[in-house]
């Protein structure tokens, strides 16, 4: 028989992990980017306030321009080929073999993932303590 606390803790951990929002794989161009990494991957930089891709979360220095510090390997999008999704992470002239690794960094989901991991660790620790106490009481 499984104790109520264990079941409740497992359900809580499952609910926390289910609450983690899914991240978008592609950007359809009609809303702000999730973060500057997504903007850079799609070939956008220096996004002015008022642009459809601008979001306050992209403008950390509050100067009215989002994503104004691109990485060293940034490749701007080809404006003549907007419908084909240029700059979306494929091989470029500089990266013909496609072996460069993706840029890493946090996003809006990082706190949720960290909270889910902490809940799982705490649940596991609680189960270990409960099992140890149960053995000692026999």
mmCIF file of C-alpha atoms in Angstrom:
data_model
loop_
_atom_site.group_PDB
_atom_site.id
_atom_site.type_symbol
_atom_site.label_atom_id
_atom_site.label_comp_id
_atom_site.label_asym_id
_atom_site.label_seq_id
_atom_site.Cartn_x
_atom_site.Cartn_y
_atom_site.Cartn_z
ATOM 1 C CA UNK A 1 0.000 0.000 0.000
ATOM 2 C CA UNK A 2 1.343 3.415 -0.983
ATOM 3 C CA UNK A 3 1.075 6.109 1.734
ATOM 4 C CA UNK A 4 -1.056 9.171 0.958
ATOM 5 C CA UNK A 5 1.888 11.579 1.321
ATOM 6 C CA UNK A 6 3.902 9.735 -1.299
ATOM 7 C CA UNK A 7 0.985 9.706 -3.727
ATOM 8 C CA UNK A 8 0.251 13.393 -3.138
ATOM 9 C CA UNK A 9 3.916 14.315 -3.594
ATOM 10 C CA UNK A 10 4.124 12.319 -6.826
ATOM 11 C CA UNK A 11 0.970 13.975 -8.157
ATOM 12 C CA UNK A 12 2.338 17.407 -7.221
ATOM 13 C CA UNK A 13 5.624 16.717 -9.036
ATOM 14 C CA UNK A 14 3.730 15.499 -12.105
ATOM 15 C CA UNK A 15 1.560 18.636 -12.087
ATOM 16 C CA UNK A 16 4.628 20.888 -11.849
ATOM 17 C CA UNK A 17 6.322 19.127 -14.769
ATOM 18 C CA UNK A 18 3.124 19.243 -16.834
ATOM 19 C CA UNK A 19 2.892 23.010 -16.266
ATOM 20 C CA UNK A 20 6.190 23.628 -18.089
ATOM 21 C CA UNK A 21 5.185 25.422 -21.288
ATOM 22 C CA UNK A 22 6.338 24.008 -24.603
ATOM 23 C CA UNK A 23 8.742 26.163 -26.590
ATOM 24 C CA UNK A 24 8.059 27.017 -30.208
ATOM 25 C CA UNK A 25 10.295 25.397 -32.799
ATOM 26 C CA UNK A 26 9.793 27.931 -35.582
ATOM 27 C CA UNK A 27 8.899 31.606 -35.666
ATOM 28 C CA UNK A 28 5.981 32.525 -37.904
ATOM 29 C CA UNK A 29 6.852 36.239 -37.977
ATOM 30 C CA UNK A 30 3.632 37.671 -36.527
ATOM 31 C CA UNK A 31 4.686 38.128 -32.896
ATOM 32 C CA UNK A 32 7.711 39.073 -30.788
ATOM 33 C CA UNK A 33 10.515 36.555 -30.529
ATOM 34 C CA UNK A 34 10.701 34.474 -27.330
ATOM 35 C CA UNK A 35 14.291 35.632 -26.784
ATOM 36 C CA UNK A 36 17.215 37.139 -28.657
ATOM 37 C CA UNK A 37 18.660 33.734 -29.493
ATOM 38 C CA UNK A 38 15.518 32.987 -31.498
ATOM 39 C CA UNK A 39 15.780 36.397 -33.185
ATOM 40 C CA UNK A 40 19.434 35.843 -34.097
ATOM 41 C CA UNK A 41 18.680 32.321 -35.368
ATOM 42 C CA UNK A 42 16.045 33.829 -37.680
ATOM 43 C CA UNK A 43 18.455 36.529 -38.901
ATOM 44 C CA UNK A 44 17.034 39.486 -36.945
ATOM 45 C CA UNK A 45 18.957 42.042 -34.894
ATOM 46 C CA UNK A 46 18.490 45.676 -33.839
ATOM 47 C CA UNK A 47 14.694 45.287 -33.693
ATOM 48 C CA UNK A 48 13.193 48.788 -33.191
ATOM 49 C CA UNK A 49 10.308 49.493 -30.824
ATOM 50 C CA UNK A 50 7.078 49.320 -32.808
ATOM 51 C CA UNK A 51 8.262 46.489 -35.055
ATOM 52 C CA UNK A 52 6.071 43.351 -34.976
ATOM 53 C CA UNK A 53 9.050 41.327 -33.717
ATOM 54 C CA UNK A 54 9.901 43.752 -30.872
ATOM 55 C CA UNK A 55 9.140 42.890 -27.266
ATOM 56 C CA UNK A 56 10.166 44.689 -24.070
ATOM 57 C CA UNK A 57 11.827 41.475 -22.867
ATOM 58 C CA UNK A 58 14.225 41.734 -25.838
ATOM 59 C CA UNK A 59 15.369 45.264 -24.883
ATOM 60 C CA UNK A 60 17.353 44.783 -21.683
ATOM 61 C CA UNK A 61 18.939 48.249 -21.742
ATOM 62 C CA UNK A 62 15.624 50.065 -22.478
ATOM 63 C CA UNK A 63 17.020 52.019 -25.431
ATOM 64 C CA UNK A 64 14.121 51.168 -27.763
ATOM 65 C CA UNK A 65 16.115 48.611 -29.750
ATOM 66 C CA UNK A 66 15.859 44.883 -29.002
ATOM 67 C CA UNK A 67 18.544 42.278 -29.574
ATOM 68 C CA UNK A 68 21.252 44.827 -30.284
ATOM 69 C CA UNK A 69 24.212 42.627 -29.293
ATOM 70 C CA UNK A 70 24.364 39.765 -31.849
ATOM 71 C CA UNK A 71 26.877 36.933 -31.423
ATOM 72 C CA UNK A 72 30.103 36.947 -33.418
ATOM 73 C CA UNK A 73 28.845 34.418 -35.977
ATOM 74 C CA UNK A 74 25.573 36.240 -36.655
ATOM 75 C CA UNK A 75 24.272 35.903 -40.221
ATOM 76 C CA UNK A 76 21.577 38.446 -41.201
ATOM 77 C CA UNK A 77 18.492 37.168 -42.996
ATOM 78 C CA UNK A 78 18.259 37.505 -46.733
ATOM 79 C CA UNK A 79 15.441 40.059 -47.142
ATOM 80 C CA UNK A 80 14.908 39.077 -50.777
ATOM 81 C CA UNK A 81 14.059 35.522 -49.669
ATOM 82 C CA UNK A 82 11.672 36.197 -46.731
ATOM 83 C CA UNK A 83 9.231 33.398 -47.605
ATOM 84 C CA UNK A 84 11.895 30.679 -47.601
ATOM 85 C CA UNK A 85 12.932 31.299 -43.950
ATOM 86 C CA UNK A 86 16.575 32.150 -44.539
ATOM 87 C CA UNK A 87 18.837 32.105 -41.505
ATOM 88 C CA UNK A 88 16.730 29.556 -39.629
ATOM 89 C CA UNK A 89 19.666 27.454 -38.521
ATOM 90 C CA UNK A 90 20.794 25.736 -41.731
ATOM 91 C CA UNK A 91 24.282 25.583 -43.169
ATOM 92 C CA UNK A 92 25.790 28.872 -44.361
ATOM 93 C CA UNK A 93 28.770 29.712 -46.545
ATOM 94 C CA UNK A 94 30.943 29.980 -43.428
ATOM 95 C CA UNK A 95 29.436 26.781 -42.019
ATOM 96 C CA UNK A 96 29.097 24.591 -45.109
ATOM 97 C CA UNK A 97 29.316 21.305 -43.212
ATOM 98 C CA UNK A 98 26.759 22.365 -40.530
ATOM 99 C CA UNK A 99 28.955 21.300 -37.579
ATOM 100 C CA UNK A 100 28.683 24.441 -35.433
ATOM 101 C CA UNK A 101 26.845 23.948 -32.168
ATOM 102 C CA UNK A 102 23.780 25.989 -31.292
ATOM 103 C CA UNK A 103 24.103 28.983 -29.006
ATOM 104 C CA UNK A 104 23.053 28.150 -25.458
ATOM 105 C CA UNK A 105 21.268 30.297 -22.935
ATOM 106 C CA UNK A 106 18.226 30.607 -20.737
ATOM 107 C CA UNK A 107 14.694 31.370 -21.791
ATOM 108 C CA UNK A 108 11.377 32.122 -20.135
ATOM 109 C CA UNK A 109 10.935 28.403 -19.366
ATOM 110 C CA UNK A 110 14.185 28.073 -17.394
ATOM 111 C CA UNK A 111 12.568 28.815 -13.972
ATOM 112 C CA UNK A 112 9.845 26.223 -14.638
ATOM 113 C CA UNK A 113 12.374 23.581 -15.576
ATOM 114 C CA UNK A 114 14.473 24.386 -12.501
ATOM 115 C CA UNK A 115 11.400 24.235 -10.238
ATOM 116 C CA UNK A 116 10.382 20.889 -11.736
ATOM 117 C CA UNK A 117 13.861 19.479 -11.182
ATOM 118 C CA UNK A 118 13.942 20.763 -7.604
ATOM 119 C CA UNK A 119 10.524 19.205 -6.926
ATOM 120 C CA UNK A 120 11.713 15.839 -8.235
ATOM 121 C CA UNK A 121 14.903 15.996 -6.136
ATOM 122 C CA UNK A 122 12.935 16.935 -3.009
ATOM 123 C CA UNK A 123 10.423 14.165 -3.665
ATOM 124 C CA UNK A 124 13.204 11.614 -4.040
ATOM 125 C CA UNK A 125 14.882 12.813 -0.835
ATOM 126 C CA UNK A 126 11.598 12.656 1.041
ATOM 127 C CA UNK A 127 10.970 9.114 -0.183
ATOM 128 C CA UNK A 128 14.451 8.033 0.912
ATOM 129 C CA UNK A 129 13.957 9.511 4.404
ATOM 130 C CA UNK A 130 10.510 7.926 4.715
ATOM 131 C CA UNK A 131 11.863 4.529 3.651
ATOM 132 C CA UNK A 132 14.761 4.760 6.114
ATOM 133 C CA UNK A 133 12.445 5.680 9.010
ATOM 134 C CA UNK A 134 10.095 2.857 8.094
ATOM 135 C CA UNK A 135 12.954 0.337 8.252
ATOM 136 C CA UNK A 136 14.103 1.691 11.618
ATOM 137 C CA UNK A 137 10.593 1.317 13.066
ATOM 138 C CA UNK A 138 10.374 -2.415 12.224
#
